[in-house]
PDB file of C-alpha atoms in Angstrom:
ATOM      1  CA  UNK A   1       0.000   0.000   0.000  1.00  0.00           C
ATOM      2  CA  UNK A   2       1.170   3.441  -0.799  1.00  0.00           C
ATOM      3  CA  UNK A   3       0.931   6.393   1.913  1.00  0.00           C
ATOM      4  CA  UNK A   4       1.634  10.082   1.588  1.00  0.00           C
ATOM      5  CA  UNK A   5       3.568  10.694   4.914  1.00  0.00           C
ATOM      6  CA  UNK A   6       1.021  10.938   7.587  1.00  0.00           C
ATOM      7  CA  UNK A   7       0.493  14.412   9.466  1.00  0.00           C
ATOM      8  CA  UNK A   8       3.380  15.688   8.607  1.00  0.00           C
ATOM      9  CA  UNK A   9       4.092  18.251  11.721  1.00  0.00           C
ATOM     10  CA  UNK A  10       6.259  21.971  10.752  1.00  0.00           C
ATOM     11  CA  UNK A  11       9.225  22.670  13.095  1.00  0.00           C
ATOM     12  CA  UNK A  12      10.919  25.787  12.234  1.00  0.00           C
ATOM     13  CA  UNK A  13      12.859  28.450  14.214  1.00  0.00           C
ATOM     14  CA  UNK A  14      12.459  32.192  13.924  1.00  0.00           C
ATOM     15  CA  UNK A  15      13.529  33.334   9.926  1.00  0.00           C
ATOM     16  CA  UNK A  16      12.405  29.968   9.000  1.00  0.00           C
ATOM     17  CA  UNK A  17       9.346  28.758   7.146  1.00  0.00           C
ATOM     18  CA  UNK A  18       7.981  25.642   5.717  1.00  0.00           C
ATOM     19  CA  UNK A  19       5.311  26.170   2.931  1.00  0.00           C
ATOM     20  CA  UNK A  20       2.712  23.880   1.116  1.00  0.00           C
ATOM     21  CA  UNK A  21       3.376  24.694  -2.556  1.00  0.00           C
ATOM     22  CA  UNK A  22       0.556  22.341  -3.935  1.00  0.00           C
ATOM     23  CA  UNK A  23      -0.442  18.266  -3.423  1.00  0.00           C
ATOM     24  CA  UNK A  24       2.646  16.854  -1.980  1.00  0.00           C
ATOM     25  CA  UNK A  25       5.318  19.552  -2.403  1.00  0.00           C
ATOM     26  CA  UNK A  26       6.981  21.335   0.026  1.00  0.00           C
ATOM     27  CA  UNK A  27       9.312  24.238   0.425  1.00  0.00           C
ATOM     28  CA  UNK A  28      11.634  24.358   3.381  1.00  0.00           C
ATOM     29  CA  UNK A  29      13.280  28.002   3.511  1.00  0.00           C
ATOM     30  CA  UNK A  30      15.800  29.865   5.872  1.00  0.00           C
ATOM     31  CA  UNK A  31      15.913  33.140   5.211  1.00  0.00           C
ATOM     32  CA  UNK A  32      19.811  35.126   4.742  1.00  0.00           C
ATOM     33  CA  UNK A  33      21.230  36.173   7.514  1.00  0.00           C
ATOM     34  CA  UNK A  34      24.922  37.129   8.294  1.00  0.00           C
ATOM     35  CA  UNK A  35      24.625  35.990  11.729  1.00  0.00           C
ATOM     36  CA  UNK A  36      25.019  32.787  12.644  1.00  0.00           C
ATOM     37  CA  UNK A  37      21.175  32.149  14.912  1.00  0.00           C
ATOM     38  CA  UNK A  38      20.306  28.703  14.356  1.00  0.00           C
ATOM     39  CA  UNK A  39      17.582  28.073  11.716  1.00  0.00           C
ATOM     40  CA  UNK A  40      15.861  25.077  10.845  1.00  0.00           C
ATOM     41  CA  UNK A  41      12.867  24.388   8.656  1.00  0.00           C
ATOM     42  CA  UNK A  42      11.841  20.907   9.133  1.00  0.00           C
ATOM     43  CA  UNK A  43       9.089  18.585   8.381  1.00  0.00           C
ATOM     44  CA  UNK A  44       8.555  15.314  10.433  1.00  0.00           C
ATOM     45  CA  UNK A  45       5.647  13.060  12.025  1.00  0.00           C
ATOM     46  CA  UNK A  46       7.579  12.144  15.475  1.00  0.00           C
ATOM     47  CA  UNK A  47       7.265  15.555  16.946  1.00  0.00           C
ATOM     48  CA  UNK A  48       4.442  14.400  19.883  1.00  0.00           C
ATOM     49  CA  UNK A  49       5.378  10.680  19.967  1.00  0.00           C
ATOM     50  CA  UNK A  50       7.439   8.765  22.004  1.00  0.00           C
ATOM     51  CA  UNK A  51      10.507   7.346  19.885  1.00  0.00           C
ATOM     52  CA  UNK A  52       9.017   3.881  20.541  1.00  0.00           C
ATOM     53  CA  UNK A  53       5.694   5.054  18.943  1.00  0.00           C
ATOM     54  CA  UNK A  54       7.499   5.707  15.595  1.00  0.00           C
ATOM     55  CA  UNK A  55       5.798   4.821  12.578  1.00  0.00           C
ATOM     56  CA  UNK A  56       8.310   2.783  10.436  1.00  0.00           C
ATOM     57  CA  UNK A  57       9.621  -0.411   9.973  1.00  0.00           C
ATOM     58  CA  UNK A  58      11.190  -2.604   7.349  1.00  0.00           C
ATOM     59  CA  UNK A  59      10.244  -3.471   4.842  1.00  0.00           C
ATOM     60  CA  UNK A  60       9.688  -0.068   3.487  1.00  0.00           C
ATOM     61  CA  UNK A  61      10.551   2.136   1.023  1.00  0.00           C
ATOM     62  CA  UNK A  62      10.912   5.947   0.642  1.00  0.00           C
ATOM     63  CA  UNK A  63      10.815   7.671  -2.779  1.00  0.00           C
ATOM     64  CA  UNK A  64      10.761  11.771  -3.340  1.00  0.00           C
ATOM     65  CA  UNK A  65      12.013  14.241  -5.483  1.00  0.00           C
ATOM     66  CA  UNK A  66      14.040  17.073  -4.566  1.00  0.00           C
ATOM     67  CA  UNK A  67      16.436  19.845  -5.198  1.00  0.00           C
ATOM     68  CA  UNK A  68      18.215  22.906  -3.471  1.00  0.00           C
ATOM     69  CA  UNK A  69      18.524  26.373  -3.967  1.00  0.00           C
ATOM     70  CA  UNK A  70      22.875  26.069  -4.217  1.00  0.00           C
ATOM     71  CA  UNK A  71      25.256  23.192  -4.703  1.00  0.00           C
ATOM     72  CA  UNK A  72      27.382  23.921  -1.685  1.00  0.00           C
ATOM     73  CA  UNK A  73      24.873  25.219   1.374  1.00  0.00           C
ATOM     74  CA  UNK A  74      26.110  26.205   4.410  1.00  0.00           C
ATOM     75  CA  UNK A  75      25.221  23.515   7.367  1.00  0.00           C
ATOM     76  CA  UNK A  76      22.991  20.137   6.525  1.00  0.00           C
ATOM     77  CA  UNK A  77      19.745  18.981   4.863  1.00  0.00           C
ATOM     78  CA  UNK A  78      18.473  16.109   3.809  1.00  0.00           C
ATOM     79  CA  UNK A  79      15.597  13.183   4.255  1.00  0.00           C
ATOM     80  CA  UNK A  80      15.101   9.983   5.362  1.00  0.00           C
ATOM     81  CA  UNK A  81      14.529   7.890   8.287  1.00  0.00           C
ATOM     82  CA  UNK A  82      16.011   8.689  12.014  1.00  0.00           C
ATOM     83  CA  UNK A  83      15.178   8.166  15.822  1.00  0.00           C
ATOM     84  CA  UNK A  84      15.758  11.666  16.565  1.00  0.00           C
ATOM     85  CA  UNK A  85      18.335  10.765  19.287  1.00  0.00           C
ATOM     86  CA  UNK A  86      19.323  14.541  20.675  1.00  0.00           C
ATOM     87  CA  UNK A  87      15.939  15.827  21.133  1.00  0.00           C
ATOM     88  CA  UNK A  88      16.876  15.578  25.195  1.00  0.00           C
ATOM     89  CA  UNK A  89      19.474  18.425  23.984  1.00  0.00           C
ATOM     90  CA  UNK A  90      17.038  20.132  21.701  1.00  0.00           C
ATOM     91  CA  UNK A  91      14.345  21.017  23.442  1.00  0.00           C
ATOM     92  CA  UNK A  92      11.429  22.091  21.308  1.00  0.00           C
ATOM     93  CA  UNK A  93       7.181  21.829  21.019  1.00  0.00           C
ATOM     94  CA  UNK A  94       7.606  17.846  21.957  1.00  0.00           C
ATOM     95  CA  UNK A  95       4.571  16.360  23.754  1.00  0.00           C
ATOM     96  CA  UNK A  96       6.963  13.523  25.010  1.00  0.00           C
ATOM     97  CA  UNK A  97      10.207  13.860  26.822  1.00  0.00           C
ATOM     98  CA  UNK A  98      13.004  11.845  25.317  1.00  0.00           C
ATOM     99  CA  UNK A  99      16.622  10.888  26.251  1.00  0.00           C
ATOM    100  CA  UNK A 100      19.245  11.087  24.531  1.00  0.00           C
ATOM    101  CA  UNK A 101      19.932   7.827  22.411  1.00  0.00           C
ATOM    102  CA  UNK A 102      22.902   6.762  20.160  1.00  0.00           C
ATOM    103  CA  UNK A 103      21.793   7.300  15.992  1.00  0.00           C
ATOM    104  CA  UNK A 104      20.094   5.033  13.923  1.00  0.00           C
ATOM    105  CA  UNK A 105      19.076   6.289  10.175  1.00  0.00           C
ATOM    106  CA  UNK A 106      19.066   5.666   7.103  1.00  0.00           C
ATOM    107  CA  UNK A 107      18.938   8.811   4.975  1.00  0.00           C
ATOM    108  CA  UNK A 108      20.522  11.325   2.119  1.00  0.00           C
ATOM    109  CA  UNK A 109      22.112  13.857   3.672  1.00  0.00           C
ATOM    110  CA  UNK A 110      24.146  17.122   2.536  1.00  0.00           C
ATOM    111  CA  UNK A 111      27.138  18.199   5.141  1.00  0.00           C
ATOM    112  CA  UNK A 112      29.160  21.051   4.193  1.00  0.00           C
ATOM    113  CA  UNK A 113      32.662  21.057   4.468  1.00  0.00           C
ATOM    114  CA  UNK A 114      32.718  22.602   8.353  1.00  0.00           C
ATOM    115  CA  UNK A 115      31.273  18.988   9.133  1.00  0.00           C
ATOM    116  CA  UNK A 116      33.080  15.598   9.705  1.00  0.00           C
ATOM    117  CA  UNK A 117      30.034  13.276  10.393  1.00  0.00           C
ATOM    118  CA  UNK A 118      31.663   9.997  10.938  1.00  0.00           C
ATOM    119  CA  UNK A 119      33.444   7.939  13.346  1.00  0.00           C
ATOM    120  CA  UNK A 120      35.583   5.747  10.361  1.00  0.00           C
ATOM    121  CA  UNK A 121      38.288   7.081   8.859  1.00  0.00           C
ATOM    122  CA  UNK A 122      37.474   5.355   6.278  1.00  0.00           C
ATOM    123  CA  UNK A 123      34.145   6.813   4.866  1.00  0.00           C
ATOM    124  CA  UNK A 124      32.786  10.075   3.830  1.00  0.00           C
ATOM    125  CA  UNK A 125      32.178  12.563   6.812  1.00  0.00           C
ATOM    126  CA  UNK A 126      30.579  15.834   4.534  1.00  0.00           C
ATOM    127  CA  UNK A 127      29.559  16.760   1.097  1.00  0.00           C
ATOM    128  CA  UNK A 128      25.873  14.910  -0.348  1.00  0.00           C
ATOM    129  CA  UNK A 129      26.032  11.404   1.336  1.00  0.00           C
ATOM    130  CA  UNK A 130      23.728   8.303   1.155  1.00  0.00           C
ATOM    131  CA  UNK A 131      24.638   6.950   5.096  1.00  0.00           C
ATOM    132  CA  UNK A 132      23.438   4.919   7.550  1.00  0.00           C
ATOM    133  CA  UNK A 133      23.531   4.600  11.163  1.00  0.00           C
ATOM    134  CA  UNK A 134      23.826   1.337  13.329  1.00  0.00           C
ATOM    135  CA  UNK A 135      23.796   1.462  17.190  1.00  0.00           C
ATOM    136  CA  UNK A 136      24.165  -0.731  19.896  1.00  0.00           C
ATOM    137  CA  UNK A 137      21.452  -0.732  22.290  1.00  0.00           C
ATOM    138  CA  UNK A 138      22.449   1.616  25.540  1.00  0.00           C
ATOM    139  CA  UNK A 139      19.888   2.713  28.446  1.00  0.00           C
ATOM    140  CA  UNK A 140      18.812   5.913  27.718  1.00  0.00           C
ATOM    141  CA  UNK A 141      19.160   7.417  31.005  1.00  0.00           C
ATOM    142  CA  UNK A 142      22.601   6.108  31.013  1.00  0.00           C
ATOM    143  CA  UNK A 143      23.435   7.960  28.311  1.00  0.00           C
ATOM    144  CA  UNK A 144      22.040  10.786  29.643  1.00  0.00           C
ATOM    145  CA  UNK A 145      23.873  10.897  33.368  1.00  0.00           C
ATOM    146  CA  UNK A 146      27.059  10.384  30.283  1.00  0.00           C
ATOM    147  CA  UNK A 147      25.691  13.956  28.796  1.00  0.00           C
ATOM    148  CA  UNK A 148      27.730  16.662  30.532  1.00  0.00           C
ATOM    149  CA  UNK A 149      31.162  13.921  29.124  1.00  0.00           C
ATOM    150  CA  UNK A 150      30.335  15.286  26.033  1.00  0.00           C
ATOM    151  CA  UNK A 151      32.329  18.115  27.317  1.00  0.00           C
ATOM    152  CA  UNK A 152      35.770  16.725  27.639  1.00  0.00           C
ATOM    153  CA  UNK A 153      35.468  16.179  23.609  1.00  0.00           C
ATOM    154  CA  UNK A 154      36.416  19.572  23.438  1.00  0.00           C
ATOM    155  CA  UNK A 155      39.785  18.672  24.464  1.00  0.00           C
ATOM    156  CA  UNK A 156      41.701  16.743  21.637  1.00  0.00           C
ATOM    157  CA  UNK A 157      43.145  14.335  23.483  1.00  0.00           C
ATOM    158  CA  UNK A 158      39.775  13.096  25.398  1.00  0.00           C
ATOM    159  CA  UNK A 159      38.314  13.873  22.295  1.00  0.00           C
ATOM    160  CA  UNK A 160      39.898  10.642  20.398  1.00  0.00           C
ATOM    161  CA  UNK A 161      39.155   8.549  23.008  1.00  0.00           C
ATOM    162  CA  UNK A 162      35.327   9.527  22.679  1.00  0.00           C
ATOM    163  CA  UNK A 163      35.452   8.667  18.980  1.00  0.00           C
ATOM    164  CA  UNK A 164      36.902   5.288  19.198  1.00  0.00           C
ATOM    165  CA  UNK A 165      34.421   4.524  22.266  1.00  0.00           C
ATOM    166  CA  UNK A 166      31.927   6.090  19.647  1.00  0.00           C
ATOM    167  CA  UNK A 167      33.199   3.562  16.642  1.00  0.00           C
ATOM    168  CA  UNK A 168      33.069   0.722  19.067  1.00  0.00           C
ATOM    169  CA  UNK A 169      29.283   1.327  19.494  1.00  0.00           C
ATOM    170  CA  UNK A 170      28.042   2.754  16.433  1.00  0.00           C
ATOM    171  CA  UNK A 171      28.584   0.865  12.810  1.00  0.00           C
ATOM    172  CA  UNK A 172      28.114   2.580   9.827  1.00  0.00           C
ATOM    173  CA  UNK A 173      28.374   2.966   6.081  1.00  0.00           C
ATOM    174  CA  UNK A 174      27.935   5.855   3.874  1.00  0.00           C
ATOM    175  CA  UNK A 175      28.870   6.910   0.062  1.00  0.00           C
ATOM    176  CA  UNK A 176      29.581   9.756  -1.502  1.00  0.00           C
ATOM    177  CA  UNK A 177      27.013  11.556  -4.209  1.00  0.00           C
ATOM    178  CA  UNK A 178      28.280  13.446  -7.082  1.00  0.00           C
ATOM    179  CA  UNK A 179      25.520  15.572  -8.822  1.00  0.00           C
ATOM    180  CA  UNK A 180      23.864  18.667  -9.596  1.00  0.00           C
ATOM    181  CA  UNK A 181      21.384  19.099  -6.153  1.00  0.00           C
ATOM    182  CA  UNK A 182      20.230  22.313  -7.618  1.00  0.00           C
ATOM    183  CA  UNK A 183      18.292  19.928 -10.150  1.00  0.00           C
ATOM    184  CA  UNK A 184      14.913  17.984  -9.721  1.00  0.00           C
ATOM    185  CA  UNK A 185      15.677  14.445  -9.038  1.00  0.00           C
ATOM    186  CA  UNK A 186      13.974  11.551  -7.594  1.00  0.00           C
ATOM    187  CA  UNK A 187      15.483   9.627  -4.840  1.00  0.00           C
ATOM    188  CA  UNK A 188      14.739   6.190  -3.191  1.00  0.00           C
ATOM    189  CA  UNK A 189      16.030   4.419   0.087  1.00  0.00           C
ATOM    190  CA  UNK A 190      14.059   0.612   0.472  1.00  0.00           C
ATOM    191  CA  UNK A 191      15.082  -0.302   3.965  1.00  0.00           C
ATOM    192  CA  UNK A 192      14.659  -4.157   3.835  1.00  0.00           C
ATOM    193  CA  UNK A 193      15.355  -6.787   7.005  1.00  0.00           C
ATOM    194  CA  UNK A 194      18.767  -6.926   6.698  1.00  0.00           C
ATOM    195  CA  UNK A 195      19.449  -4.297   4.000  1.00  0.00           C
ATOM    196  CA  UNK A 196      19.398  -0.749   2.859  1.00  0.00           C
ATOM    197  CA  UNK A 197      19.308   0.258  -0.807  1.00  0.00           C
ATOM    198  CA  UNK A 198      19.662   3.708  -1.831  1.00  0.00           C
ATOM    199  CA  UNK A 199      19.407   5.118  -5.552  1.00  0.00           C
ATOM    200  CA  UNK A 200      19.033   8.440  -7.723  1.00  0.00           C
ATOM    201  CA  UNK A 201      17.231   8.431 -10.657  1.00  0.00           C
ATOM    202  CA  UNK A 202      16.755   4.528 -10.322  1.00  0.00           C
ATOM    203  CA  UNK A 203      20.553   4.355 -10.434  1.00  0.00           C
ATOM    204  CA  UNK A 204      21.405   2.254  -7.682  1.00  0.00           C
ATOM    205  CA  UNK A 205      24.218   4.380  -5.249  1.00  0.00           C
ATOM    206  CA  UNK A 206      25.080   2.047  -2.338  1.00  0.00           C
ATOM    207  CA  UNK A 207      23.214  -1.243  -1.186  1.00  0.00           C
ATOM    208  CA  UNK A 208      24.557  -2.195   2.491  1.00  0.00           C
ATOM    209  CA  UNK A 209      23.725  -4.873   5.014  1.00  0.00           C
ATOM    210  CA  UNK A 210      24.508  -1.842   8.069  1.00  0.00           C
ATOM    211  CA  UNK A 211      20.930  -1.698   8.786  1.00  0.00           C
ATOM    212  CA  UNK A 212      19.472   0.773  11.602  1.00  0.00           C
ATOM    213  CA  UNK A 213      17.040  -0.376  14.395  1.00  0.00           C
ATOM    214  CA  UNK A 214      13.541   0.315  14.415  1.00  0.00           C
ATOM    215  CA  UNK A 215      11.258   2.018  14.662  1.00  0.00           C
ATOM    216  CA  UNK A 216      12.132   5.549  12.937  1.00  0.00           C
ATOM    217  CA  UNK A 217      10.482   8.745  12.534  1.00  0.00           C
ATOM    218  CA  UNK A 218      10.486  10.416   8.667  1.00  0.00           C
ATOM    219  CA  UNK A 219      12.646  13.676   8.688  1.00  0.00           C
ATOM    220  CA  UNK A 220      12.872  16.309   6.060  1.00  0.00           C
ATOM    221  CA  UNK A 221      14.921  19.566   6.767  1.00  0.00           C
ATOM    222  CA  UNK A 222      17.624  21.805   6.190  1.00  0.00           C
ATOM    223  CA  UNK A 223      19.506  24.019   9.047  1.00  0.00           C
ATOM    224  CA  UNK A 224      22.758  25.788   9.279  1.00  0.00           C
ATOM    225  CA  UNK A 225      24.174  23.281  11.985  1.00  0.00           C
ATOM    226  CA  UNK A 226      27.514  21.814  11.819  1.00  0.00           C
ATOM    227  CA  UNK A 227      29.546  19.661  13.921  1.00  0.00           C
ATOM    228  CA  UNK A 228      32.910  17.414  13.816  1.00  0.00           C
ATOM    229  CA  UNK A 229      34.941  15.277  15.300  1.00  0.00           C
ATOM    230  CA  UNK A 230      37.670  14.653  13.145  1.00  0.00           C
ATOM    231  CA  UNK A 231      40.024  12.052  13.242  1.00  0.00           C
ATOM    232  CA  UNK A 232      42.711  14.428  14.721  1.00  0.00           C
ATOM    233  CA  UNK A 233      40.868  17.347  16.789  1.00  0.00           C
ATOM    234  CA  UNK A 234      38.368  18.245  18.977  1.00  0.00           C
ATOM    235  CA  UNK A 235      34.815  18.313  18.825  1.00  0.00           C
ATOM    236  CA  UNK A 236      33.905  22.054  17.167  1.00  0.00           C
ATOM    237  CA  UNK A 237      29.974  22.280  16.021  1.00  0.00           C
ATOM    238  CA  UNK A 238      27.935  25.305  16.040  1.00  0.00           C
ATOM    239  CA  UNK A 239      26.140  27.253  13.474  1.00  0.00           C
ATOM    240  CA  UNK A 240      27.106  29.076  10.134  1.00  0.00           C
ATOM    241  CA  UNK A 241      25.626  32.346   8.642  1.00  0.00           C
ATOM    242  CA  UNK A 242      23.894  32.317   5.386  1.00  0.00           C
ATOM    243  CA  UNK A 243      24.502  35.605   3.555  1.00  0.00           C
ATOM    244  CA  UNK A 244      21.648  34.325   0.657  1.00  0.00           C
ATOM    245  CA  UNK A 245      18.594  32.883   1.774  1.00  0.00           C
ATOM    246  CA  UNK A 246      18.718  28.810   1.154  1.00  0.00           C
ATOM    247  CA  UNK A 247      15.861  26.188   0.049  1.00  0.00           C
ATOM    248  CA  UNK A 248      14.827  22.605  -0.548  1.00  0.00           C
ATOM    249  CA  UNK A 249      11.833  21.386  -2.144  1.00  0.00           C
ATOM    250  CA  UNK A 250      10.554  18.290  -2.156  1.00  0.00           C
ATOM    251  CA  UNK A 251       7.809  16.805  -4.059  1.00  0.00           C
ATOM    252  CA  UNK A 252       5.647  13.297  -4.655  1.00  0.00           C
ATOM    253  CA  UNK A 253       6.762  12.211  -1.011  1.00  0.00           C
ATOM    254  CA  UNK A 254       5.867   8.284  -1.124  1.00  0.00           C
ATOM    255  CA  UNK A 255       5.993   5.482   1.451  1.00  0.00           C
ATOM    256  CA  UNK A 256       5.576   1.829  -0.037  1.00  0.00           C
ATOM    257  CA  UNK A 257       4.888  -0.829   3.122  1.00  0.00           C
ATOM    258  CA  UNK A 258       6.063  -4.142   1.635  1.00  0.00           C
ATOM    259  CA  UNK A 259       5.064  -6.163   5.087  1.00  0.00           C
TER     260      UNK A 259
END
């Protein structure tokens, strides 16, 4: 059975705005500004449910078009799946209270360059990515009493120990995507038991047995976040200005439940 994404809740933060441009097509917008505020314009349908009431599960597939206002925007966007894991840290209009949790998601997502968004040293941390997250199972309120650590990453020394404690407990995979964003195409991500598949214009991009833990929450946005923790650093993350207002819209949203 096919679904259009089911009450799709707006979150958006002042000189943000999410607008319904017909049936099915969005347009997520931050507006320019030189300072660097945090913005978001997001749609998702987890905002007043607790992460285990999240809608999906495998098998399932996700198909939309998209494009962006510029090739190279400054912070993230993207869609996909996720289970919202630093909502604790967020804050926000959320009905439901929830700790923070280590990632799982399967999604396309767009880091620029101030990012480093993985653990390997081996796989792509920024640029247009198709990337999954794996987690181990860890009590949430542990995590949380672990919180205020999250400190000590600052410091570059702690901060490597953090990442390989991080790459012990979080698997991954993730490839790169080399194309004109700024154009309309359609994307798909069929998250199967025991397998994601991810292609762009039916090309197939990156088919990978790393398969996050369910169930997820569907996520479409685009901030001016970044973070890192590079292989030989400290954790830096923040938020970038914008001097020129920046856009993603998204069209023919579909959700295909194979069970």
């Amino acid at each position: 059975m096919i679904y259009a994404p089911p009450d799709l809740h707006i979150s958006r933060s002042p000189y943000a705005r999410v607008d319904a441009l017909g049936e099915n097509f969005w347009r997520l917008e931050i507006a320019s500004d030189p300072r660097p505020a945090y913005r978001l314009a997001q749609l998702d349908d987890h905002t007043q449910l607790a992460r285990s009431d999240f809608h999906w599960k495998p098998p399932l597939t996700l198909s939309l078009q998209a494009r962006v206002s510029s090739q190279d925007l400054p912070g993230t966007w993207g869609f996909g799946f996720w289970n919202d894991p630093f909502s604790f840290l967020l804050g926000g209009d959320r009905k439901h209270l929830r700790f923070p949790t280590l990632p799982d998601a399967a999604w396309f997502f767009h880091a620029s360059p101030q990012n480093y968004l993985s653990f390997r040293d081996d796989l792509p941390a920024c640029g247009f990515l198709a990337a999954t997250f794996s987690s181990q199972k860890v009590p949430p309120a542990l995590l949380a009493l672990a919180s205020p650590a999250l400190s000590l990453t600052l410091l570059r020394q702690t901060a490597q120990i953090v990442r390989r404690v991080l790459r012990s407990k979080v698997n991954q995979a993730a490839a790169s995507i080399e194309l004109d964003v700024t154009e309309w195409h359609t994307y798909s991500l069929k998250w199967e038991n025991g397998l994601v598949i991810y292609r762009r214009d039916e090309i197939e991009l990156l088919r990978t047995d790393v398969v996050p833990h369910s169930p997820l929450s569907l996520v479409i946005w685009i901030d001016n976040q970044f973070a890192a923790l590079p292989p030989a650093g400290r954790l830096s993350y923040g938020t970038l200005p914008n001097p020129e207002s920046a856009w993603m819209e998204v069209r023919q949203i579909k959700l295909l439940d194979h069970r």
